[in-house]
Coordinates of C-alpha atoms in Angstrom, one line a residue:
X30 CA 61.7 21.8 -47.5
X31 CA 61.0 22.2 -51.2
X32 CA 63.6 19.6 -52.2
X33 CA 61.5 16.7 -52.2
X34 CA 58.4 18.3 -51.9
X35 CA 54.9 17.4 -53.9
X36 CA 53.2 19.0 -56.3
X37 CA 56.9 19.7 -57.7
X38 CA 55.4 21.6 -61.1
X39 CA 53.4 24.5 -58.7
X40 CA 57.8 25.4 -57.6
X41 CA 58.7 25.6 -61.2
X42 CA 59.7 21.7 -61.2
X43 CA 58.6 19.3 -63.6
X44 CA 57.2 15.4 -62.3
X45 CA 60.4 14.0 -64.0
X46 CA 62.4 16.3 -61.5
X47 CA 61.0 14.9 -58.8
X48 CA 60.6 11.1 -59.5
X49 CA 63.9 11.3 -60.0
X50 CA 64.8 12.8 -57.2
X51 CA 63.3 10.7 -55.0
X52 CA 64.7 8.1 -56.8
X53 CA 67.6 9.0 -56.5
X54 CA 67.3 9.2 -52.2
X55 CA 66.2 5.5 -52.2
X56 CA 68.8 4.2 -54.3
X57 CA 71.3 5.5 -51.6
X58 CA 70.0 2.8 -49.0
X59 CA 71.1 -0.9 -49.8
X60 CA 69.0 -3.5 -49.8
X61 CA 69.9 -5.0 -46.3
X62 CA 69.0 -1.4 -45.2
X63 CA 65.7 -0.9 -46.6
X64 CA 64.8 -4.5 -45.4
X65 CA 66.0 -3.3 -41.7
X66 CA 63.8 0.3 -41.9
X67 CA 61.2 -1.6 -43.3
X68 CA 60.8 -3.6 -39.8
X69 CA 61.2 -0.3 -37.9
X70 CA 58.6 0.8 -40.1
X71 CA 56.2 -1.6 -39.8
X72 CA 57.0 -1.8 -36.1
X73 CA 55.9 1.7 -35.6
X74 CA 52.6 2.0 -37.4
X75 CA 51.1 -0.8 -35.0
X76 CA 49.5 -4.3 -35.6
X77 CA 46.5 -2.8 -37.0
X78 CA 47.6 -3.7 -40.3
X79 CA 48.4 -0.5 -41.5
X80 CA 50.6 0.5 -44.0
X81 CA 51.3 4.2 -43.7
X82 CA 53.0 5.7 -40.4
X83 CA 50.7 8.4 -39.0
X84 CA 52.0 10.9 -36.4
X85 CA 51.8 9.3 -33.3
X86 CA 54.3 6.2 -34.8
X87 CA 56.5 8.6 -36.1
X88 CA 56.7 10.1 -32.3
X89 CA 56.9 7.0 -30.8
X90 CA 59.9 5.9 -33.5
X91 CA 61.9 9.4 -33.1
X92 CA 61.1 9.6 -29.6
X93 CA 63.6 12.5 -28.8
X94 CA 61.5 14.6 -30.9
X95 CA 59.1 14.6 -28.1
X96 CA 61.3 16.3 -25.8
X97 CA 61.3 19.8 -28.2
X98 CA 58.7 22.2 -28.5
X99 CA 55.7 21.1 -30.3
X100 CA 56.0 23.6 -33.3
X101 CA 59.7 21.6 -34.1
X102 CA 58.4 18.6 -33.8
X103 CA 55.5 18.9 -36.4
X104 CA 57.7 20.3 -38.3
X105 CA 60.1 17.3 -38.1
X106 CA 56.7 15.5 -39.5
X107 CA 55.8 17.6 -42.3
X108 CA 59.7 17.4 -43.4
X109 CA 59.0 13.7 -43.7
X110 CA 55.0 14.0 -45.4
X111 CA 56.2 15.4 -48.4
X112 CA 52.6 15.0 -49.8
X113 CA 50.7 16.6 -46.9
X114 CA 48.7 13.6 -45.9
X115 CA 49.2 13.3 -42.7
X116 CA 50.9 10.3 -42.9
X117 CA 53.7 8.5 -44.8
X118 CA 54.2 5.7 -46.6
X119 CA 57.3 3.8 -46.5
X120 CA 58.7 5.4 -49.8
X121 CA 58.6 9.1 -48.0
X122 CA 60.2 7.4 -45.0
X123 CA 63.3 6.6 -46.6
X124 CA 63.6 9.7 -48.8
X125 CA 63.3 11.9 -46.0
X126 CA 65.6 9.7 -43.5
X127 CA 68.3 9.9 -46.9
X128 CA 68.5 13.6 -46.2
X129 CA 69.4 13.1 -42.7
X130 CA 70.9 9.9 -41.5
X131 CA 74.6 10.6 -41.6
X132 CA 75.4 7.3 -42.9
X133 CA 73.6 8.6 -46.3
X134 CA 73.2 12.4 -45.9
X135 CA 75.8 15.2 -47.2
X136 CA 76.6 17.9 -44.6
X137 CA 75.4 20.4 -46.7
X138 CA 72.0 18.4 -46.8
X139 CA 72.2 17.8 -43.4
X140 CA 72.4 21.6 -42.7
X141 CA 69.3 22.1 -44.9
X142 CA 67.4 19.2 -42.9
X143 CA 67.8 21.4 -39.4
X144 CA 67.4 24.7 -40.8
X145 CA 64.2 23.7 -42.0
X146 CA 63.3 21.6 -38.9
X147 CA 63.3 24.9 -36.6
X148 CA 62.2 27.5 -39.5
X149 CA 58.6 26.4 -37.8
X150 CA 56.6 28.6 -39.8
X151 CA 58.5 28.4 -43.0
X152 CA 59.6 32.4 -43.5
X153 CA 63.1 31.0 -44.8
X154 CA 64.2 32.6 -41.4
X155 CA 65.1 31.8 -37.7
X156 CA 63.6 33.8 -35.2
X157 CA 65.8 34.8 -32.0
X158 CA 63.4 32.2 -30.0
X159 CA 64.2 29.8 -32.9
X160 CA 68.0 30.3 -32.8
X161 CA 67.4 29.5 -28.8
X162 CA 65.5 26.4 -29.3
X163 CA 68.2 25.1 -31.7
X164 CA 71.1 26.0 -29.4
X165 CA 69.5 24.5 -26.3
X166 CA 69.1 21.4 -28.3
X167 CA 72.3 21.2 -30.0
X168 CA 74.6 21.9 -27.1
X169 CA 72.6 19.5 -24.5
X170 CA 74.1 16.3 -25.1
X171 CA 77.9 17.5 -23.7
X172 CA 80.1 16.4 -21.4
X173 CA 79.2 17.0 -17.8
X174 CA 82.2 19.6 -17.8
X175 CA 81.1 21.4 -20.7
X176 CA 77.5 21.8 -19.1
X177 CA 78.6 24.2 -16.4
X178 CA 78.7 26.8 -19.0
X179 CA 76.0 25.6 -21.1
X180 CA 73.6 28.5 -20.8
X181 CA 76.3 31.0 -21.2
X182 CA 77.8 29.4 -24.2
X183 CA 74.5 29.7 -25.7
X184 CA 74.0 33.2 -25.3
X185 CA 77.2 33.8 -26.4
X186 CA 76.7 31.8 -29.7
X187 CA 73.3 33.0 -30.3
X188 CA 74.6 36.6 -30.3
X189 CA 76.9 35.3 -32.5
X190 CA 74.7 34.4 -35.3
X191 CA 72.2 37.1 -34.9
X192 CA 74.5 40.5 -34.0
X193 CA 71.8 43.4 -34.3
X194 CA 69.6 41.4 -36.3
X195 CA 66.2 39.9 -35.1
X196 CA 67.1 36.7 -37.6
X197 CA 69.0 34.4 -38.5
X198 CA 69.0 33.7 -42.6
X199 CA 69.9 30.1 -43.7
X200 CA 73.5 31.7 -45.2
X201 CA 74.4 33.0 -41.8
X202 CA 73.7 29.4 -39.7
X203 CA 75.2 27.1 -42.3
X204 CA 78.8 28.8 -42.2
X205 CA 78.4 28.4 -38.3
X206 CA 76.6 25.1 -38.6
X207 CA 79.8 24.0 -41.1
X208 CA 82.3 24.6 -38.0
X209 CA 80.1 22.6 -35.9
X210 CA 79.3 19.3 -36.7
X211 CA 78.9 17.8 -34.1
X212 CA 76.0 20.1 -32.3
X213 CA 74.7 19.6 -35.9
X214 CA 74.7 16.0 -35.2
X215 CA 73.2 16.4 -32.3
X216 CA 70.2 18.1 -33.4
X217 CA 70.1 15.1 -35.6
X218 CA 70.5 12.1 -33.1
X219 CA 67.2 10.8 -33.2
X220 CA 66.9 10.1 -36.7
X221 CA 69.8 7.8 -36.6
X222 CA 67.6 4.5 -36.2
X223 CA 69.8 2.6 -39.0
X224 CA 73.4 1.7 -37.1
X225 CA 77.0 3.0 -38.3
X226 CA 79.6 0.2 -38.5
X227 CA 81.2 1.6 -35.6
X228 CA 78.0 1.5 -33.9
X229 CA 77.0 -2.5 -35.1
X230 CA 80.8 -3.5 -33.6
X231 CA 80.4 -2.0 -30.5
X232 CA 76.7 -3.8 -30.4
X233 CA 78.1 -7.7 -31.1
X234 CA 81.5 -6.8 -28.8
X235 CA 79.3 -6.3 -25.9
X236 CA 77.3 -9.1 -26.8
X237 CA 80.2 -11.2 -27.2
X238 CA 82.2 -10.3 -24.2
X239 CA 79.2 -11.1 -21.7
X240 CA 78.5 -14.6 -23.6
X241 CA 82.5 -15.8 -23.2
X242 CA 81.5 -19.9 -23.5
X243 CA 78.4 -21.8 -24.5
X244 CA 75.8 -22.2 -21.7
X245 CA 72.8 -25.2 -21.3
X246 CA 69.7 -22.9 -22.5
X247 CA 71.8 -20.6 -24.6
X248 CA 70.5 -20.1 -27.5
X249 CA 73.2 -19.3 -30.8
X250 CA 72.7 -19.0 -34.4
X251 CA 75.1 -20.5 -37.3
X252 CA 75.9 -17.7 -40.1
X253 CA 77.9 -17.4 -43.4
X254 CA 81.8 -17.8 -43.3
X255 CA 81.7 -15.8 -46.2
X256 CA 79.4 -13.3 -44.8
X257 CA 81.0 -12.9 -41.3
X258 CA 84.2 -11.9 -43.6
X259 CA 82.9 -9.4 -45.2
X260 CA 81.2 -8.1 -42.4
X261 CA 84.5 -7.9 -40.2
X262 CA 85.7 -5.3 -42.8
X263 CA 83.1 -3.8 -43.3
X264 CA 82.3 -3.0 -39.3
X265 CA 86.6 -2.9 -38.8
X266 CA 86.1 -5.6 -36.3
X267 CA 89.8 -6.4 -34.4
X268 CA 88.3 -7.8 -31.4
X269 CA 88.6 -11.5 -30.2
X270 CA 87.7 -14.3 -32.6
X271 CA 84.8 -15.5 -31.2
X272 CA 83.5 -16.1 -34.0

């Protein structure tokens, strides 16, 4: 939580430090992206005019955080208001959402991200009702098959990462969380508001294949040769031309 936290000089960090750091997170996002968040972000704190995102947008934008235990869910919040607040501006937005959208984030950063998300009252360590709440969560969006076993699978992972102890330190879950991305992922879900490519060609090929022919009433938009190029390789689009 400290990574890109305020105040940076009071955790032996100068201001230098941490403007660039910061920096460093939004220069990750390209422009298109920033102007796309931006919308989600302005969609979220209301038409009140308003240009910071107080907690009740940032529920209603990360709306899965909702279905976890309240303590994980604030905690989600105050991993995004680096300057305690109580609400963000746009800047601590797209720092926060650098560290873990896994179009932008490391797994390593990734790892810190959830750690920190369920280390609710920020000991550094996972309690064994902790560990439970982030296995619950991570394993829940399996295949119907794999759900038979859910609950023992759980309890057979959490004694896993705790053994004998009554914690779990962040050294211990990131060599499990490292063979496990994809319940790391998982824990992660919500945050992903800003499409992969995979996820923008699967979006126009539906699209596409229920709009086969021009209709009276339909309503289409000319684009960019050029653009629609670069965009096919970019997204790896192999589908029907169209376009």
């Amino acid at each position: 939580r400290a990574f890109i936290a305020a105040n940076p000089s009071s955790d032996g960090f100068g201001d230098e430090w941490y403007f660039d750091t910061m920096n460093g997170l939004l220069d990750r996002w390209a422009y298109s992206q920033v102007q796309f968040l931006r919308k989600r972000f302005l969609e979220a704190t209301g038409d009140k005019g308003e240009k910071e995102l107080d907690k009740k947008g940032f529920f209603k934008l990360f709306a899965e955080l909702q279905d976890m235990p309240k303590a994980v869910a604030e905690s989600a919040f105050r991993m995004f208001d680096t300057d305690n607040s109580g609400k963000l501006n746009f800047r601590e937005f797209c720092c926060a959402l650098a560290l873990c959208c896994h179009l932008m984030s490391s797994v390593d950063e990734k790892i810190r991200f959830v750690f920190d998300m369920f280390d609710t009252n920020d000991d550094g360590l996972l309690g064994a009702g902790d560990v439970q709440l982030l296995l619950d969560h991570a394993l829940q969006k399996e295949d119907a098959a794999a759900m038979a076993t859910r609950q023992q699978r759980v309890a057979e992972i959490k004694q896993e990462l705790l053994g004998s102890s009554p914690h779990l330190t962040f050294e211990r879950f990131c060599e499990w969380a490292e063979r496990n991305h994809d319940s790391l992922n998982n824990l992660l879900h919500t945050f992903q508001i800003v499409p992969s490519p995979e996820r923008e060609r699967a979006i126009c090929e539906e699209i596409l294949g229920r709009h086969q022919s021009l209709q009276e009433g339909s309503t289409w938009y000319c684009i960019s040769h050029k653009w629609l190029q670069v965009w096919k390789a970019h997204v790896g689009w192999v589908g029907p031309a169209h376009s």
